[in-house]
Amino acid sequence: MKPECAYIALGANLGDARAALSWAWAQLQRLGPARASSLYRTAPIDAQGPDFLNAVVELHIDWAPQTLLTHLLHLEAEQGRERPFRHAPRTLDLDLLAVGQQTVVTPSLQLPHPRLHLRAFVLQPLLELAPALTLPGIGRVAAYSADVAEQAIECLGPFTAPD
């Protein structure tokens, strides 16, 4: 399988969110060439709880999307991720947004992610990495920027993994 560009959204709002995201970023770097967006702070959407820290990672990998998703779920579990209810606060959330131009529709995975263009906490860091990104079923991702302009998001600066 030829390496493709995968985009992964990282988020956390429980415990030491910055440490959890840095740990996840370090784990993802072990899988292949990668780069990260800046780190952002956002209020929860459709939920209660502390603010989230968010970023997006671009990862070049030759894994099948389902294999990558399984690995992401394993990383979440290592950080104590629980799913007591929809939109629950979380120690680590890793969402697979897209893998190349692949379209996947299964009970456990939809690619491109069906809501990636509706949330500033995904859209802004994604566009920082790939401003000209076009995805099947979504089109030119940057075209949705105005749609999320009312969502509060604060850039905290560069996102780096621990040494």
PDB file of C-alpha atoms in Angstrom:
ATOM      1  CA  MET A   1       0.000   0.000   0.000  1.00  0.00           C
ATOM      2  CA  LYS A   2       1.350   3.425  -0.958  1.00  0.00           C
ATOM      3  CA  PRO A   3       1.647   5.957   1.908  1.00  0.00           C
ATOM      4  CA  GLU A   4      -1.207   8.426   2.079  1.00  0.00           C
ATOM      5  CA  CYS A   5      -1.750  11.611   4.019  1.00  0.00           C
ATOM      6  CA  ALA A   6      -3.996  11.037   7.025  1.00  0.00           C
ATOM      7  CA  TYR A   7      -5.402  13.853   9.138  1.00  0.00           C
ATOM      8  CA  ILE A   8      -6.115  13.180  12.807  1.00  0.00           C
ATOM      9  CA  ALA A   9      -7.851  15.565  15.207  1.00  0.00           C
ATOM     10  CA  LEU A  10      -6.538  15.548  18.778  1.00  0.00           C
ATOM     11  CA  GLY A  11      -8.563  16.845  21.708  1.00  0.00           C
ATOM     12  CA  ALA A  12      -8.741  16.596  25.496  1.00  0.00           C
ATOM     13  CA  ASN A  13     -10.482  18.389  28.345  1.00  0.00           C
ATOM     14  CA  LEU A  14      -9.888  16.218  31.419  1.00  0.00           C
ATOM     15  CA  GLY A  15      -6.766  15.888  33.524  1.00  0.00           C
ATOM     16  CA  ASP A  16      -3.575  17.338  32.090  1.00  0.00           C
ATOM     17  CA  ALA A  17      -4.914  17.882  28.571  1.00  0.00           C
ATOM     18  CA  ARG A  18      -1.684  19.394  27.256  1.00  0.00           C
ATOM     19  CA  ALA A  19       0.353  16.416  28.477  1.00  0.00           C
ATOM     20  CA  ALA A  20      -2.145  13.961  26.956  1.00  0.00           C
ATOM     21  CA  LEU A  21      -2.026  15.693  23.577  1.00  0.00           C
ATOM     22  CA  SER A  22       1.774  15.894  23.664  1.00  0.00           C
ATOM     23  CA  TRP A  23       1.936  12.184  24.478  1.00  0.00           C
ATOM     24  CA  ALA A  24      -0.417  11.353  21.586  1.00  0.00           C
ATOM     25  CA  TRP A  25       1.584  13.552  19.207  1.00  0.00           C
ATOM     26  CA  ALA A  26       4.783  11.738  20.212  1.00  0.00           C
ATOM     27  CA  GLN A  27       3.087   8.358  19.603  1.00  0.00           C
ATOM     28  CA  LEU A  28       1.834   9.432  16.170  1.00  0.00           C
ATOM     29  CA  GLN A  29       5.301  10.643  15.142  1.00  0.00           C
ATOM     30  CA  ARG A  30       6.546   7.062  15.599  1.00  0.00           C
ATOM     31  CA  LEU A  31       4.199   5.857  12.834  1.00  0.00           C
ATOM     32  CA  GLY A  32       5.622   7.923   9.993  1.00  0.00           C
ATOM     33  CA  PRO A  33       6.474  11.423   8.798  1.00  0.00           C
ATOM     34  CA  ALA A  34       4.177  13.843  10.589  1.00  0.00           C
ATOM     35  CA  ARG A  35       3.581  17.482  11.392  1.00  0.00           C
ATOM     36  CA  ALA A  36       1.165  19.196  13.749  1.00  0.00           C
ATOM     37  CA  SER A  37      -0.929  22.338  13.686  1.00  0.00           C
ATOM     38  CA  SER A  38      -0.770  24.921  16.417  1.00  0.00           C
ATOM     39  CA  LEU A  39      -2.492  24.147  19.710  1.00  0.00           C
ATOM     40  CA  TYR A  40      -5.965  25.650  20.214  1.00  0.00           C
ATOM     41  CA  ARG A  41      -8.372  26.162  23.118  1.00  0.00           C
ATOM     42  CA  THR A  42     -12.132  25.855  22.551  1.00  0.00           C
ATOM     43  CA  ALA A  43     -15.286  25.614  24.633  1.00  0.00           C
ATOM     44  CA  PRO A  44     -17.152  22.289  24.493  1.00  0.00           C
ATOM     45  CA  ILE A  45     -19.853  22.085  21.807  1.00  0.00           C
ATOM     46  CA  ASP A  46     -23.108  20.280  22.625  1.00  0.00           C
ATOM     47  CA  ALA A  47     -21.666  19.356  26.033  1.00  0.00           C
ATOM     48  CA  GLN A  48     -20.689  20.607  29.471  1.00  0.00           C
ATOM     49  CA  GLY A  49     -17.225  20.543  30.993  1.00  0.00           C
ATOM     50  CA  PRO A  50     -13.869  22.291  30.902  1.00  0.00           C
ATOM     51  CA  ASP A  51     -12.472  23.877  27.747  1.00  0.00           C
ATOM     52  CA  PHE A  52     -10.774  21.587  25.243  1.00  0.00           C
ATOM     53  CA  LEU A  53      -7.259  21.741  23.903  1.00  0.00           C
ATOM     54  CA  ASN A  54      -7.202  20.762  20.225  1.00  0.00           C
ATOM     55  CA  ALA A  55      -4.777  20.228  17.351  1.00  0.00           C
ATOM     56  CA  VAL A  56      -4.620  18.351  14.059  1.00  0.00           C
ATOM     57  CA  VAL A  57      -1.795  16.064  12.956  1.00  0.00           C
ATOM     58  CA  GLU A  58      -0.914  15.282   9.349  1.00  0.00           C
ATOM     59  CA  LEU A  59       0.570  11.784   9.156  1.00  0.00           C
ATOM     60  CA  HIS A  60       1.979  10.006   6.100  1.00  0.00           C
ATOM     61  CA  ILE A  61       1.233   6.325   6.577  1.00  0.00           C
ATOM     62  CA  ASP A  62       0.619   3.193   4.543  1.00  0.00           C
ATOM     63  CA  TRP A  63      -1.920   1.622   6.903  1.00  0.00           C
ATOM     64  CA  ALA A  64      -5.506   0.870   5.967  1.00  0.00           C
ATOM     65  CA  PRO A  65      -7.910   3.404   7.538  1.00  0.00           C
ATOM     66  CA  GLN A  66      -9.537   0.777   9.790  1.00  0.00           C
ATOM     67  CA  THR A  67      -6.116  -0.329  11.063  1.00  0.00           C
ATOM     68  CA  LEU A  68      -5.202   3.273  11.852  1.00  0.00           C
ATOM     69  CA  LEU A  69      -8.547   3.800  13.619  1.00  0.00           C
ATOM     70  CA  THR A  70      -7.950   0.706  15.760  1.00  0.00           C
ATOM     71  CA  HIS A  71      -4.534   2.084  16.736  1.00  0.00           C
ATOM     72  CA  LEU A  72      -6.036   5.492  17.616  1.00  0.00           C
ATOM     73  CA  LEU A  73      -8.652   3.822  19.844  1.00  0.00           C
ATOM     74  CA  HIS A  74      -5.845   1.899  21.568  1.00  0.00           C
ATOM     75  CA  LEU A  75      -3.966   5.155  22.236  1.00  0.00           C
ATOM     76  CA  GLU A  76      -7.140   6.704  23.683  1.00  0.00           C
ATOM     77  CA  ALA A  77      -7.573   3.702  25.985  1.00  0.00           C
ATOM     78  CA  GLU A  78      -3.963   3.998  27.167  1.00  0.00           C
ATOM     79  CA  GLN A  79      -4.803   7.525  28.340  1.00  0.00           C
ATOM     80  CA  GLY A  80      -7.897   6.357  30.235  1.00  0.00           C
ATOM     81  CA  ARG A  81     -10.525   7.382  27.680  1.00  0.00           C
ATOM     82  CA  GLU A  82     -14.020   6.383  28.805  1.00  0.00           C
ATOM     83  CA  ARG A  83     -17.246   6.741  26.827  1.00  0.00           C
ATOM     84  CA  PRO A  84     -20.028   6.957  29.443  1.00  0.00           C
ATOM     85  CA  PHE A  85     -22.245   9.052  27.140  1.00  0.00           C
ATOM     86  CA  ARG A  86     -22.132  10.991  23.875  1.00  0.00           C
ATOM     87  CA  HIS A  87     -20.011  14.180  24.093  1.00  0.00           C
ATOM     88  CA  ALA A  88     -18.665  13.213  27.531  1.00  0.00           C
ATOM     89  CA  PRO A  89     -15.523  15.024  28.720  1.00  0.00           C
ATOM     90  CA  ARG A  90     -12.427  13.081  27.720  1.00  0.00           C
ATOM     91  CA  THR A  91      -8.813  12.497  28.673  1.00  0.00           C
ATOM     92  CA  LEU A  92      -7.917  12.026  24.995  1.00  0.00           C
ATOM     93  CA  ASP A  93      -9.940  12.084  21.782  1.00  0.00           C
ATOM     94  CA  LEU A  94      -8.332  11.056  18.487  1.00  0.00           C
ATOM     95  CA  ASP A  95     -10.601  11.398  15.451  1.00  0.00           C
ATOM     96  CA  LEU A  96      -9.551  10.146  12.049  1.00  0.00           C
ATOM     97  CA  LEU A  97     -10.638  12.946   9.697  1.00  0.00           C
ATOM     98  CA  ALA A  98      -9.436  11.778   6.290  1.00  0.00           C
ATOM     99  CA  VAL A  99      -6.996   9.411   4.617  1.00  0.00           C
ATOM    100  CA  GLY A 100      -6.009  10.695   1.202  1.00  0.00           C
ATOM    101  CA  GLN A 101      -9.065  10.870  -1.025  1.00  0.00           C
ATOM    102  CA  GLN A 102     -10.540   7.651   0.343  1.00  0.00           C
ATOM    103  CA  THR A 103     -14.234   7.358   1.053  1.00  0.00           C
ATOM    104  CA  VAL A 104     -15.091   4.828   3.770  1.00  0.00           C
ATOM    105  CA  VAL A 105     -18.545   4.138   5.182  1.00  0.00           C
ATOM    106  CA  THR A 106     -18.739   1.413   7.829  1.00  0.00           C
ATOM    107  CA  PRO A 107     -20.526   1.226  11.195  1.00  0.00           C
ATOM    108  CA  SER A 108     -17.267   2.200  12.954  1.00  0.00           C
ATOM    109  CA  LEU A 109     -15.708   4.646  10.492  1.00  0.00           C
ATOM    110  CA  GLN A 110     -16.775   7.307   8.019  1.00  0.00           C
ATOM    111  CA  LEU A 111     -14.197   9.065   5.848  1.00  0.00           C
ATOM    112  CA  PRO A 112     -13.954  11.879   5.327  1.00  0.00           C
ATOM    113  CA  HIS A 113     -15.269  12.582   8.822  1.00  0.00           C
ATOM    114  CA  PRO A 114     -18.854  13.756   8.243  1.00  0.00           C
ATOM    115  CA  ARG A 115     -18.611  16.783  10.586  1.00  0.00           C
ATOM    116  CA  LEU A 116     -15.021  17.959  10.093  1.00  0.00           C
ATOM    117  CA  HIS A 117     -16.159  21.069   8.219  1.00  0.00           C
ATOM    118  CA  LEU A 118     -18.727  22.044  10.884  1.00  0.00           C
ATOM    119  CA  ARG A 119     -16.395  22.576  13.842  1.00  0.00           C
ATOM    120  CA  ALA A 120     -13.842  25.384  14.158  1.00  0.00           C
ATOM    121  CA  PHE A 121     -11.733  23.243  16.508  1.00  0.00           C
ATOM    122  CA  VAL A 122     -11.136  20.848  13.603  1.00  0.00           C
ATOM    123  CA  LEU A 123     -11.406  23.148  10.614  1.00  0.00           C
ATOM    124  CA  GLN A 124      -8.980  25.879  11.712  1.00  0.00           C
ATOM    125  CA  PRO A 125      -6.048  23.602  12.630  1.00  0.00           C
ATOM    126  CA  LEU A 126      -6.725  21.405   9.580  1.00  0.00           C
ATOM    127  CA  LEU A 127      -6.568  24.409   7.264  1.00  0.00           C
ATOM    128  CA  GLU A 128      -3.342  25.528   8.938  1.00  0.00           C
ATOM    129  CA  LEU A 129      -1.779  22.279   7.675  1.00  0.00           C
ATOM    130  CA  ALA A 130      -3.615  21.939   4.359  1.00  0.00           C
ATOM    131  CA  PRO A 131      -5.137  25.249   3.206  1.00  0.00           C
ATOM    132  CA  ALA A 132      -5.983  23.903  -0.272  1.00  0.00           C
ATOM    133  CA  LEU A 133      -7.427  20.569   0.916  1.00  0.00           C
ATOM    134  CA  THR A 134     -10.343  19.204  -1.093  1.00  0.00           C
ATOM    135  CA  LEU A 135     -12.174  16.091   0.102  1.00  0.00           C
ATOM    136  CA  PRO A 136     -14.777  13.826  -1.491  1.00  0.00           C
ATOM    137  CA  GLY A 137     -18.316  14.725  -0.449  1.00  0.00           C
ATOM    138  CA  ILE A 138     -17.109  17.958   1.177  1.00  0.00           C
ATOM    139  CA  GLY A 139     -15.251  19.791  -1.575  1.00  0.00           C
ATOM    140  CA  ARG A 140     -12.837  22.624  -0.836  1.00  0.00           C
ATOM    141  CA  VAL A 141     -12.522  22.544   2.948  1.00  0.00           C
ATOM    142  CA  ALA A 142     -11.558  26.241   3.223  1.00  0.00           C
ATOM    143  CA  ALA A 143     -14.954  27.188   1.794  1.00  0.00           C
ATOM    144  CA  TYR A 144     -16.498  26.365   5.191  1.00  0.00           C
ATOM    145  CA  SER A 145     -14.422  28.855   7.215  1.00  0.00           C
ATOM    146  CA  ALA A 146     -17.168  31.485   7.261  1.00  0.00           C
ATOM    147  CA  ASP A 147     -19.656  28.881   8.522  1.00  0.00           C
ATOM    148  CA  VAL A 148     -17.666  28.378  11.743  1.00  0.00           C
ATOM    149  CA  ALA A 149     -16.543  31.988  12.237  1.00  0.00           C
ATOM    150  CA  GLU A 150     -18.895  32.458  15.221  1.00  0.00           C
ATOM    151  CA  GLN A 151     -17.374  29.526  17.127  1.00  0.00           C
ATOM    152  CA  ALA A 152     -14.879  30.748  19.731  1.00  0.00           C
ATOM    153  CA  ILE A 153     -11.368  29.397  19.241  1.00  0.00           C
ATOM    154  CA  GLU A 154      -8.054  30.633  20.644  1.00  0.00           C
ATOM    155  CA  CYS A 155      -4.682  29.779  19.135  1.00  0.00           C
ATOM    156  CA  LEU A 156      -2.194  29.021  21.922  1.00  0.00           C
ATOM    157  CA  GLY A 157       0.839  28.839  19.653  1.00  0.00           C
ATOM    158  CA  PRO A 158       3.073  26.035  18.385  1.00  0.00           C
ATOM    159  CA  PHE A 159       2.273  22.480  19.461  1.00  0.00           C
ATOM    160  CA  THR A 160       5.346  20.408  20.182  1.00  0.00           C
ATOM    161  CA  ALA A 161       5.806  16.883  21.465  1.00  0.00           C
ATOM    162  CA  PRO A 162       8.025  16.310  24.487  1.00  0.00           C
ATOM    163  CA  ASP A 163      11.652  15.363  23.784  1.00  0.00           C
TER     164      ASP A 163
END
